[in-house]
mmCIF file of C-alpha atoms in Angstrom:
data_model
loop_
_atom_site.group_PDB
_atom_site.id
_atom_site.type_symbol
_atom_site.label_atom_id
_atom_site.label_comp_id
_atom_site.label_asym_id
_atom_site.label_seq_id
_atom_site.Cartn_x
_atom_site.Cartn_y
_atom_site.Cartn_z
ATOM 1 C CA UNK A 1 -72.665 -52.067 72.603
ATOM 2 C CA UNK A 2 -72.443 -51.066 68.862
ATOM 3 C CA UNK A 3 -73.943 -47.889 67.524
ATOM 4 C CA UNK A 4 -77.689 -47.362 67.385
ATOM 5 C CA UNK A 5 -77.995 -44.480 65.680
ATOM 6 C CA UNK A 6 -80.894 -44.150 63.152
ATOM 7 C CA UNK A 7 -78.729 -43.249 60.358
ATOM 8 C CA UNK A 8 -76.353 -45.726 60.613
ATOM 9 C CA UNK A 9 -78.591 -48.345 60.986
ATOM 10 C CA UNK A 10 -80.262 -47.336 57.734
ATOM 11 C CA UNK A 11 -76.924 -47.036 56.477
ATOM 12 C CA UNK A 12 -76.209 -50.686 56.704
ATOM 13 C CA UNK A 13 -79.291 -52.047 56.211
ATOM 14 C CA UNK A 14 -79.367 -51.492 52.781
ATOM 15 C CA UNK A 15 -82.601 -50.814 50.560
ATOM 16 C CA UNK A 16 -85.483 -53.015 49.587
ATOM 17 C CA UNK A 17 -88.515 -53.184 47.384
ATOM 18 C CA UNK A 18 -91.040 -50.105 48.123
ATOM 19 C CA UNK A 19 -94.829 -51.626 49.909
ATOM 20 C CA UNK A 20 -98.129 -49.859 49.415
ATOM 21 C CA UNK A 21 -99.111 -49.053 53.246
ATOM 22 C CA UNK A 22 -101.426 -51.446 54.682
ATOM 23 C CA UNK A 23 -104.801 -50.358 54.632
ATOM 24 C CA UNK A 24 -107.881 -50.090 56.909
ATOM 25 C CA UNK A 25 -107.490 -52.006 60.633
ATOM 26 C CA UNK A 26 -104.657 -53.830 59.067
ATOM 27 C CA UNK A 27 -102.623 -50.794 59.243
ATOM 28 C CA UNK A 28 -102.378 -50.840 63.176
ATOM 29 C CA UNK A 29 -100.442 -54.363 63.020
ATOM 30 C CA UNK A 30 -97.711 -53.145 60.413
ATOM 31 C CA UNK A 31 -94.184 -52.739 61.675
ATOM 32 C CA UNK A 32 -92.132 -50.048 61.971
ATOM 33 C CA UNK A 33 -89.230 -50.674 59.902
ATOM 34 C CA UNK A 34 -86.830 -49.572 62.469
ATOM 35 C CA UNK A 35 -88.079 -52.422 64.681
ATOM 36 C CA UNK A 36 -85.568 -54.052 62.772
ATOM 37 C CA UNK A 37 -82.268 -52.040 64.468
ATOM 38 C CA UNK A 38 -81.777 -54.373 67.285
ATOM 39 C CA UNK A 39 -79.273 -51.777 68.695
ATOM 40 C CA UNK A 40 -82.325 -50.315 69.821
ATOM 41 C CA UNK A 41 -83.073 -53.349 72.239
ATOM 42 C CA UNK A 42 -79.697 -53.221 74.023
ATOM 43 C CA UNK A 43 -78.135 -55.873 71.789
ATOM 44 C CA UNK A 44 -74.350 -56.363 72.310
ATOM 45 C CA UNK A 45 -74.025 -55.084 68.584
ATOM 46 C CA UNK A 46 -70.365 -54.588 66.936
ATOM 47 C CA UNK A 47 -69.509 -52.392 64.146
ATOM 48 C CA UNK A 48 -68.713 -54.073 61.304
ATOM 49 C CA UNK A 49 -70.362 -57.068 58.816
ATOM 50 C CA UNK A 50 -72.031 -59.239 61.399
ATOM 51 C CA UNK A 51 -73.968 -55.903 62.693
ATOM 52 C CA UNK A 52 -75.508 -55.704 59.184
ATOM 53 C CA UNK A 53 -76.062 -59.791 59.155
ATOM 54 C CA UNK A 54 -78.452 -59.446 62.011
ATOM 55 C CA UNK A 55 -80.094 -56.007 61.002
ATOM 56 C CA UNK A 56 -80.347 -57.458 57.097
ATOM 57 C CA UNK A 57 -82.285 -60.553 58.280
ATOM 58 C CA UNK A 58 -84.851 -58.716 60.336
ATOM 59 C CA UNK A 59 -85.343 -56.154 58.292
ATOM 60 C CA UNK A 60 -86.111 -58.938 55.951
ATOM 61 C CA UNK A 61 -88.373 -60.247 58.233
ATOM 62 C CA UNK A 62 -89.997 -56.665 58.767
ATOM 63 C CA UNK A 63 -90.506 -56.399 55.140
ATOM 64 C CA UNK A 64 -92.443 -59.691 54.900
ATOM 65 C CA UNK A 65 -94.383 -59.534 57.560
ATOM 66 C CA UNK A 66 -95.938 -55.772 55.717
ATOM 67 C CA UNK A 67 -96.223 -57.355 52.877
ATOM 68 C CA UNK A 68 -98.731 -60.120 53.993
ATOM 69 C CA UNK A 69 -100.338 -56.929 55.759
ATOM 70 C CA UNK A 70 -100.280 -54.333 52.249
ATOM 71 C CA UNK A 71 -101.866 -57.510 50.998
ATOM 72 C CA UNK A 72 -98.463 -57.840 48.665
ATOM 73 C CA UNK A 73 -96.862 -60.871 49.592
ATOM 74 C CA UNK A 74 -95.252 -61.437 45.980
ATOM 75 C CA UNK A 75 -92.689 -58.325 46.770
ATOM 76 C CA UNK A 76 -91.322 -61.495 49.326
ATOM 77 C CA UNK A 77 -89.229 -62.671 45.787
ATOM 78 C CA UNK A 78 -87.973 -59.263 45.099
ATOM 79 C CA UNK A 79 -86.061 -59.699 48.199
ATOM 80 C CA UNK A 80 -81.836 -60.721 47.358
ATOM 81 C CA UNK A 81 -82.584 -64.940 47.536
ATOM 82 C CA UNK A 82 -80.031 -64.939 50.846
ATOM 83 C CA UNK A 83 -82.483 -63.022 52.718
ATOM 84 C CA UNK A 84 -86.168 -64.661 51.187
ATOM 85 C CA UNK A 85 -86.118 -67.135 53.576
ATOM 86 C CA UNK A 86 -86.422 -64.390 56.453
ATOM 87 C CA UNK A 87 -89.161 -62.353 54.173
ATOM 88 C CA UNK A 88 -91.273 -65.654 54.045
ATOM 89 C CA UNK A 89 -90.489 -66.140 58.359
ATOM 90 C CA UNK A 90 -92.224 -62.369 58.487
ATOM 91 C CA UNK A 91 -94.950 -63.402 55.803
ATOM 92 C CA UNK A 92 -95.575 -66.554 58.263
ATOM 93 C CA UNK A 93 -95.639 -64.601 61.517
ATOM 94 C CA UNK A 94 -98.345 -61.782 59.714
ATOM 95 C CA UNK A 95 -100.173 -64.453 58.488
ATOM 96 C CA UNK A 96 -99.897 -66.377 61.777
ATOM 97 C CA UNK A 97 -101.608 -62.898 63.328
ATOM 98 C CA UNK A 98 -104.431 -62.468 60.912
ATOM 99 C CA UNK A 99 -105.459 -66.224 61.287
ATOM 100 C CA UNK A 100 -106.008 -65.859 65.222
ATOM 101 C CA UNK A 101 -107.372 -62.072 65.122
ATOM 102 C CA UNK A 102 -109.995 -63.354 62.320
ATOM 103 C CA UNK A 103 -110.155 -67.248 64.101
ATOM 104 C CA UNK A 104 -109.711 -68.539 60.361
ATOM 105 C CA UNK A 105 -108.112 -71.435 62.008
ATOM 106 C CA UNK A 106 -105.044 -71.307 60.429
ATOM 107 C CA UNK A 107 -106.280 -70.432 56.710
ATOM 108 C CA UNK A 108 -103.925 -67.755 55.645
ATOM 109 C CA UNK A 109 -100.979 -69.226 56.941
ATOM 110 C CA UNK A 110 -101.354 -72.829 54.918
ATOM 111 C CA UNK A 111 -102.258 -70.902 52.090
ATOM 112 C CA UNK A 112 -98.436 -68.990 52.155
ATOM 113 C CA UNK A 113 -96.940 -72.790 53.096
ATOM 114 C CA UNK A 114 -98.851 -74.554 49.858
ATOM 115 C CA UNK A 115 -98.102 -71.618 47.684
ATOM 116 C CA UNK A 116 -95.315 -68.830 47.856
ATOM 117 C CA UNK A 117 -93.614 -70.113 50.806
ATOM 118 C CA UNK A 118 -93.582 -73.760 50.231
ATOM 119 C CA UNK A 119 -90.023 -74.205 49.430
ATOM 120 C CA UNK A 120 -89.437 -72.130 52.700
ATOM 121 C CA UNK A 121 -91.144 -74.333 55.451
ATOM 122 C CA UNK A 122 -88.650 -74.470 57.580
ATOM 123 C CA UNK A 123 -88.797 -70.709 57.595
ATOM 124 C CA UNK A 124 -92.652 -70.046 57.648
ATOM 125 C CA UNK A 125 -92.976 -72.672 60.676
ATOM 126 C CA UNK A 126 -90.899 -70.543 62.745
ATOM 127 C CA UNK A 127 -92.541 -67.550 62.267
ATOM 128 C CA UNK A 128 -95.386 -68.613 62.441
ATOM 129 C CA UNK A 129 -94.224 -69.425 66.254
ATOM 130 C CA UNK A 130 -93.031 -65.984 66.003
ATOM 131 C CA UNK A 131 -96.484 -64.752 65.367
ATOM 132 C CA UNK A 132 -97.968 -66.485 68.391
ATOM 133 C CA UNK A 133 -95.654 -64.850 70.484
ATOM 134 C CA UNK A 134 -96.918 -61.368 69.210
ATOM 135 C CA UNK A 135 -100.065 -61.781 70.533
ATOM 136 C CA UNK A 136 -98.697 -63.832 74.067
ATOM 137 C CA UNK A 137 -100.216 -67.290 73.102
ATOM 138 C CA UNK A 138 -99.117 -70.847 73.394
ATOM 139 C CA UNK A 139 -98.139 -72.058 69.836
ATOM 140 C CA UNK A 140 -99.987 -75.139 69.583
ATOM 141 C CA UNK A 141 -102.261 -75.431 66.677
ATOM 142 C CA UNK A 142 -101.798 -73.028 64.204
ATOM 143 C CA UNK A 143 -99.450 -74.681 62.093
ATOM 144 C CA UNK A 144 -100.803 -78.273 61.746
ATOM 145 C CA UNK A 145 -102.263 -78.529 58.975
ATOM 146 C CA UNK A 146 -99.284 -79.414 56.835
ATOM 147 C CA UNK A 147 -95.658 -81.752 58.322
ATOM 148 C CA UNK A 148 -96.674 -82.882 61.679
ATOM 149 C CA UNK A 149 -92.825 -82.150 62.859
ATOM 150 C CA UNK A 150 -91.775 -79.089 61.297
ATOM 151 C CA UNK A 151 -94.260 -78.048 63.232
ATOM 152 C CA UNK A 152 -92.343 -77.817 66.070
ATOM 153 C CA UNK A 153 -89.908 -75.365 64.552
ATOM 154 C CA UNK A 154 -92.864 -72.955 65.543
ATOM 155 C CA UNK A 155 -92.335 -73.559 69.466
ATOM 156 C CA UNK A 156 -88.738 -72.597 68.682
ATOM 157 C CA UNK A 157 -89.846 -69.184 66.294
ATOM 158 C CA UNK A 158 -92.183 -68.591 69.427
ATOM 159 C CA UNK A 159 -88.994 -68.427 71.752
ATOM 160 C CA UNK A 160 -86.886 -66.579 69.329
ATOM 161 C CA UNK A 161 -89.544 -63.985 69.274
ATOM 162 C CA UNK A 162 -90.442 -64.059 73.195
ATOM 163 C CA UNK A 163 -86.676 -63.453 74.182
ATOM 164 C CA UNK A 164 -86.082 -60.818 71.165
ATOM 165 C CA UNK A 165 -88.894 -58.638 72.808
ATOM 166 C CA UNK A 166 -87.908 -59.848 76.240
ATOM 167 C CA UNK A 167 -84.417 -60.045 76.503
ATOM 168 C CA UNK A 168 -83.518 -58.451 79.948
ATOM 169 C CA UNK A 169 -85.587 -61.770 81.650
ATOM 170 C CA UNK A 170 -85.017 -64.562 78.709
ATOM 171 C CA UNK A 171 -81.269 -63.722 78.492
ATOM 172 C CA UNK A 172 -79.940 -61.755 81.496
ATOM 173 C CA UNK A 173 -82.450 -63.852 84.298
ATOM 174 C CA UNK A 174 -82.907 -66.627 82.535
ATOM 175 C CA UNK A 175 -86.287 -67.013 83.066
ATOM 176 C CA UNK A 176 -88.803 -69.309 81.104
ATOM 177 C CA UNK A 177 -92.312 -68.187 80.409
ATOM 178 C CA UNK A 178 -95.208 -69.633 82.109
ATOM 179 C CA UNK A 179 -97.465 -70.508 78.900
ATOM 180 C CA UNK A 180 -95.406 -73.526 77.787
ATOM 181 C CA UNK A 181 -95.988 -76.904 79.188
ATOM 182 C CA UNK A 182 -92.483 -79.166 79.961
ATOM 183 C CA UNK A 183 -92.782 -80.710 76.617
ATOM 184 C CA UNK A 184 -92.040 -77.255 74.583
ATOM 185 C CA UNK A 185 -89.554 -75.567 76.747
ATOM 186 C CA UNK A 186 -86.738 -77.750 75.072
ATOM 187 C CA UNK A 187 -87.599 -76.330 71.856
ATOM 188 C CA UNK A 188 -88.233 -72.753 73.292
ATOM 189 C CA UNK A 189 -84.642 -73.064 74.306
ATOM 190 C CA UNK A 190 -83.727 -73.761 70.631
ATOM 191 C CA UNK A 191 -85.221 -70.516 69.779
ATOM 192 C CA UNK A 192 -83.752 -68.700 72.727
ATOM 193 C CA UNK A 193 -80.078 -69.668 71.336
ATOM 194 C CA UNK A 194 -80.469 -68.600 67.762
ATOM 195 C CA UNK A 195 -81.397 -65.109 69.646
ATOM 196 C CA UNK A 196 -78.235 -65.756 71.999
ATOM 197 C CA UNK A 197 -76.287 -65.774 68.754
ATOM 198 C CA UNK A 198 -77.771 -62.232 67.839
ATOM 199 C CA UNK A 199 -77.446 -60.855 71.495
ATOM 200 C CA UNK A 200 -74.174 -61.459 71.514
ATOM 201 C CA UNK A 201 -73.223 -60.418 67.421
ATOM 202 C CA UNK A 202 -71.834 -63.662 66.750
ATOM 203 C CA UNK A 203 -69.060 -63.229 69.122
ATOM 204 C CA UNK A 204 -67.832 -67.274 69.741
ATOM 205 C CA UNK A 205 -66.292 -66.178 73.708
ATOM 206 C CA UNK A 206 -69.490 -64.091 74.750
ATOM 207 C CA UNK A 207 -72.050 -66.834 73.305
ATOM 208 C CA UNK A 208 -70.185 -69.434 75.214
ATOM 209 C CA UNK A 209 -70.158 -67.233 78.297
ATOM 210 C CA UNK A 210 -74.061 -66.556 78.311
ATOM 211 C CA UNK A 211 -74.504 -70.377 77.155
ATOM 212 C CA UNK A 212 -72.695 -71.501 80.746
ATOM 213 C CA UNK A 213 -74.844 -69.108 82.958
ATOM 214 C CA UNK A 214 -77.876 -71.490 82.413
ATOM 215 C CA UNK A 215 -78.217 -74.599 83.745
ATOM 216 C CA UNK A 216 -76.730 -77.703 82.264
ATOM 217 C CA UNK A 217 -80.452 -79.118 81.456
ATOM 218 C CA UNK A 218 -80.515 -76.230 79.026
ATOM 219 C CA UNK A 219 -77.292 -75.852 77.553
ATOM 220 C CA UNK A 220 -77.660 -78.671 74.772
ATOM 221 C CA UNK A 221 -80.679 -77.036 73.346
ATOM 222 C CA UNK A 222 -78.875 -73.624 73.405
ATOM 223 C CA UNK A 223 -75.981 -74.826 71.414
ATOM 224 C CA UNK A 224 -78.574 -76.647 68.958
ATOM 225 C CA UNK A 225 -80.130 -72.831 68.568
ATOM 226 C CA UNK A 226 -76.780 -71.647 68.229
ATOM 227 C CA UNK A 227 -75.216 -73.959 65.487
ATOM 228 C CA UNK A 228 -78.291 -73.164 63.891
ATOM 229 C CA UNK A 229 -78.125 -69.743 63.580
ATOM 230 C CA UNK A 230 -74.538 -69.937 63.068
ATOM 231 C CA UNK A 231 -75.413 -71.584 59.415
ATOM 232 C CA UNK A 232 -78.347 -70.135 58.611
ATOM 233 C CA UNK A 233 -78.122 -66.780 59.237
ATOM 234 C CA UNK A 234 -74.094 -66.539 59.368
ATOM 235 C CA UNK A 235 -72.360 -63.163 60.927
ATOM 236 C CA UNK A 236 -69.449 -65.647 61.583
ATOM 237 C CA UNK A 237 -65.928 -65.865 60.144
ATOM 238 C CA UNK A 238 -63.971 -69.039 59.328
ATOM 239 C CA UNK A 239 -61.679 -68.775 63.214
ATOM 240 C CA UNK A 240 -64.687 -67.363 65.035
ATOM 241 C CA UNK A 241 -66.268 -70.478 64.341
ATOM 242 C CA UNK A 242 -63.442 -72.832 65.064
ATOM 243 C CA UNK A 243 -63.995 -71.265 68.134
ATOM 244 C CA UNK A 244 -67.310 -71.862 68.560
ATOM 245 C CA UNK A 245 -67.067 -74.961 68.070
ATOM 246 C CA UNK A 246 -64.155 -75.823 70.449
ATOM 247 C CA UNK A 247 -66.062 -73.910 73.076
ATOM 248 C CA UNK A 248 -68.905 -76.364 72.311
ATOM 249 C CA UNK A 249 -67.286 -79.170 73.090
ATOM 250 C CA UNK A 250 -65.790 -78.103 76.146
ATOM 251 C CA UNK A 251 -68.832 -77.506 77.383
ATOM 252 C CA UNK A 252 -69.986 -80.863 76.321
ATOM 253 C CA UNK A 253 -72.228 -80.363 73.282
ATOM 254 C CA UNK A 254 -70.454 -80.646 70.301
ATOM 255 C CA UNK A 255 -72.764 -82.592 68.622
ATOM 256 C CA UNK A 256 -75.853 -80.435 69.610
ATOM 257 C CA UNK A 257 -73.764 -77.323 67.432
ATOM 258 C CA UNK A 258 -73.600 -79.861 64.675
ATOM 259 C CA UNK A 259 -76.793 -81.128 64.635
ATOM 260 C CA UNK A 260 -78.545 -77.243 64.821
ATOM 261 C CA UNK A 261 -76.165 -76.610 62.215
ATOM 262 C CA UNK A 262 -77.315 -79.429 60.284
ATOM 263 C CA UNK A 263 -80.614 -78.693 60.528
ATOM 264 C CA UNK A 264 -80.101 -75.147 59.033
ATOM 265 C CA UNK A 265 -77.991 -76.387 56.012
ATOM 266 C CA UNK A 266 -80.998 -78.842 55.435
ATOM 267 C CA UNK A 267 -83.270 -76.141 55.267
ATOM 268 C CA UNK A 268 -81.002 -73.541 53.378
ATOM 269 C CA UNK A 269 -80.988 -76.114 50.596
ATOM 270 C CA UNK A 270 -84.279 -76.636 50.066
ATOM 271 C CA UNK A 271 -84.784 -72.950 49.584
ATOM 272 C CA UNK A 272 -82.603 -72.932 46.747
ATOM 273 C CA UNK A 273 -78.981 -72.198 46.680
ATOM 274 C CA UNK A 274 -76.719 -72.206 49.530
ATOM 275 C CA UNK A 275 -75.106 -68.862 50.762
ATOM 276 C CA UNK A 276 -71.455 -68.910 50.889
ATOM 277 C CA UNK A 277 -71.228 -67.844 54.504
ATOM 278 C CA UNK A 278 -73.688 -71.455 55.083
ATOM 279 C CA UNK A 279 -71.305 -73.364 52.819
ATOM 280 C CA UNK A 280 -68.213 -71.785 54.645
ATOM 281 C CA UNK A 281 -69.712 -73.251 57.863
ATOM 282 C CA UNK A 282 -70.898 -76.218 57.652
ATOM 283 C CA UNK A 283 -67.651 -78.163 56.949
ATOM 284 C CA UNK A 284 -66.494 -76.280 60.271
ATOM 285 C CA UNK A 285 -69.021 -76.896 62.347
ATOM 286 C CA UNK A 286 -70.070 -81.007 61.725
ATOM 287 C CA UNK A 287 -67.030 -81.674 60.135
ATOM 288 C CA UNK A 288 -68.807 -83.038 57.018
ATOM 289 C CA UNK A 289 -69.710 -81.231 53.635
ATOM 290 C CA UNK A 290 -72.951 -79.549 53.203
ATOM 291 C CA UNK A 291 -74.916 -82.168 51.720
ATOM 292 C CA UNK A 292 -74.189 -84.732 53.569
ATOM 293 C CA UNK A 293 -74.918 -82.809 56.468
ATOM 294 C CA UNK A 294 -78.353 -82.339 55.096
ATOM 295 C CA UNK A 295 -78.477 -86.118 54.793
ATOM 296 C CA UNK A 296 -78.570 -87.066 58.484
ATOM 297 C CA UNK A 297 -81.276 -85.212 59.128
ATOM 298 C CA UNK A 298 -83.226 -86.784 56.035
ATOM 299 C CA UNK A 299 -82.378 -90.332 56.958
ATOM 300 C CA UNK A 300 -83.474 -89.653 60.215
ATOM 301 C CA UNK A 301 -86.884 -88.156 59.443
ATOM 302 C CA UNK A 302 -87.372 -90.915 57.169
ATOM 303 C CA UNK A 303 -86.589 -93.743 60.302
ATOM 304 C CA UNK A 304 -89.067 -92.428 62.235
ATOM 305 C CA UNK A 305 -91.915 -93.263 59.626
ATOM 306 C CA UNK A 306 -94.997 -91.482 58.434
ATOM 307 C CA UNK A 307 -96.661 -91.214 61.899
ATOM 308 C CA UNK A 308 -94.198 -89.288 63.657
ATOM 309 C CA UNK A 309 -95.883 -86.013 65.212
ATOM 310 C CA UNK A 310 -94.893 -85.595 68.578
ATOM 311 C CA UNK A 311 -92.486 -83.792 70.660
ATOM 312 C CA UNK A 312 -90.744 -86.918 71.344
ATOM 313 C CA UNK A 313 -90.424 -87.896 67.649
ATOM 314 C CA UNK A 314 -89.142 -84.430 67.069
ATOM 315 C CA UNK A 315 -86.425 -84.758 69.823
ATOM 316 C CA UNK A 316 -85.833 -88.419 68.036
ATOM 317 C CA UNK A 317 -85.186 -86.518 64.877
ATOM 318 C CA UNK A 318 -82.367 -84.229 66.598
ATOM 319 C CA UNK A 319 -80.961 -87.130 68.617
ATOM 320 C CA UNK A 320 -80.266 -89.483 65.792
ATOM 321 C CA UNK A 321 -78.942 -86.536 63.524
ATOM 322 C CA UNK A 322 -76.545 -86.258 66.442
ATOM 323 C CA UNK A 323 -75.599 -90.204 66.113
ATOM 324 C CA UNK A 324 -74.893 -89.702 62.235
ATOM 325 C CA UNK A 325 -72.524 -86.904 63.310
ATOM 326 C CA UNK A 326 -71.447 -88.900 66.113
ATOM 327 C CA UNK A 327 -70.320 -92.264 63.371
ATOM 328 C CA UNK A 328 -69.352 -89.635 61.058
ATOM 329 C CA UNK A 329 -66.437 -88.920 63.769
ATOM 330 C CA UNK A 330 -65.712 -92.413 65.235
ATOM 331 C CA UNK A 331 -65.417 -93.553 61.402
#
């Protein structure tokens, strides 16, 4: 376990734009910004860069979520452009909050996806998921009002946040929570192994060892939430993720890392440019250059036509970005 002091978690952190304090009852949902040491919740945290990685982007998301609350969600693109897309997660997740507290029916948070976060979906959809878990309900409708699929990235925000805040039963007993029905505990599990790849500080051996404790069912999701994270948020270097992904494959789900990995290029790129440390992995991890990457998952949203909206058009979606990596490698 790394080092949880509060100094050398500020330390590494780094600084960001200042935020008027929230005001009035808003005040009593800000965040403490130390929320964002995850040292503090008994993560297996090493010294070094991939420590500040995983501190960075929450504090990120910290910092976005206060802003929506000071009423200041323009400070979001003050934030360095590697870390917006975790601002505009936080921004989702406050917003997310508001909307059920006020029963606005989802007003604030379509607002942030048509304006300031709209080239950030990917990222607002998950926290909005993030924000339902806050307040310990089922993320169903919130986030409907704009892509009936990316919608589902909520579920998968919902189980990143449940098993951040909960990670003695979501990672040590494995346990799922009661509030989801069958049909959203695949894409919990997504969400559960982007926080597996936090837990365990990007480490390829300890991911791999958590990854085999649950049951095979699960494990395919897991790695999906893992390649994902691996690309997106990085922590990573070049050999750790070599072997990543031979552990992937010996465990079967090779092209689960590739497709969560492909997913996260697709949506790194459509928030602008793409951070070297998502450019270093892609080629690693689906054995195929960045955009093209992106690609398969395009050309698969665009096969299942205009009507797609349900969970089994958004497992479709994964599965056939898994066949394009799958041709890509029999080719």
């Amino acid at each position: 376990m790394g080092d949880t002091g509060t100094t050398s978690f500020l330390d590494q952190a780094g600084t960001q734009p200042t935020l008027t304090p929230a005001k009035g009852l808003r005040r009593f949902l800000a965040k403490d910004p130390l929320e964002s040491d995850l040292g503090r919740r008994r993560f297996r945290l090493k010294t070094g860069a991939s420590r500040a990685v995983f501190i960075n982007a929450e504090k990120s998301y910290v910092f976005g979520y206060n802003a929506v609350l000071s009423k200041q969600v323009e400070k979001v693109e003050e934030i360095p452009a590697e870390q917006r897309p975790f601002g505009y997660e936080g921004a989702a997740a406050a917003c997310t909050v508001l909307d059920l507290l006020t029963l606005t029916r989802g007003r604030r948070l379509h607002e942030l996806l048509a304006g300031p976060a709209q080239h950030h979906r990917h990222a607002a959809y998950m926290g909005a998921g993030r924000g339902y878990a806050l307040l310990r309900l089922r993320p169903v409708r919130g986030a409907r009002q704009a892509h009936p699929l990316l919608r589902w990235l909520a579920v998968d925000g919902f189980g990143f946040q449940w098993s951040l805040t909960r990670a003695d039963r979501m990672v040590g007993e494995r346990t799922m929570p009661d509030l989801l029905t069958r049909a959203h505990c695949a894409v919990f599990d997504q969400g559960l192994g982007r926080l597996l790849w936090y837990h365990d500080c990007a480490t390829p051996d300890d991911v791999a060892a958590r990854i085999a404790g649950y049951p095979a069912g699960r494990r395919g999701d897991l790695w999906s939430g893992v390649g994902f994270a691996a690309a997106y948020t990085g922590g990573a270097e070049a050999d750790e993720l070599w072997w990543l992904a031979d552990h992937a494959g010996a465990d079967g789900f090779r092209g689960h890392l590739a497709q969560g990995c492909a997913f996260a290029v697709a949506a790194r790129l459509r928030s602008g440019a793409l951070p070297d440390h998502a450019a270093h992995a892609v080629p690693i991890l689906t054995g195929a250059e960045p955009d093209e990457a992106a690609a398969w998952t395009d050309r698969a949203l665009i096969a299942l036509g205009h009507e797609a909206h349900t969970h089994d058009d958004f497992r479709s979606w994964q599965a056939q970005t898994r066949h394009s990596w799958a041709r890509r490698h029999r080719a």
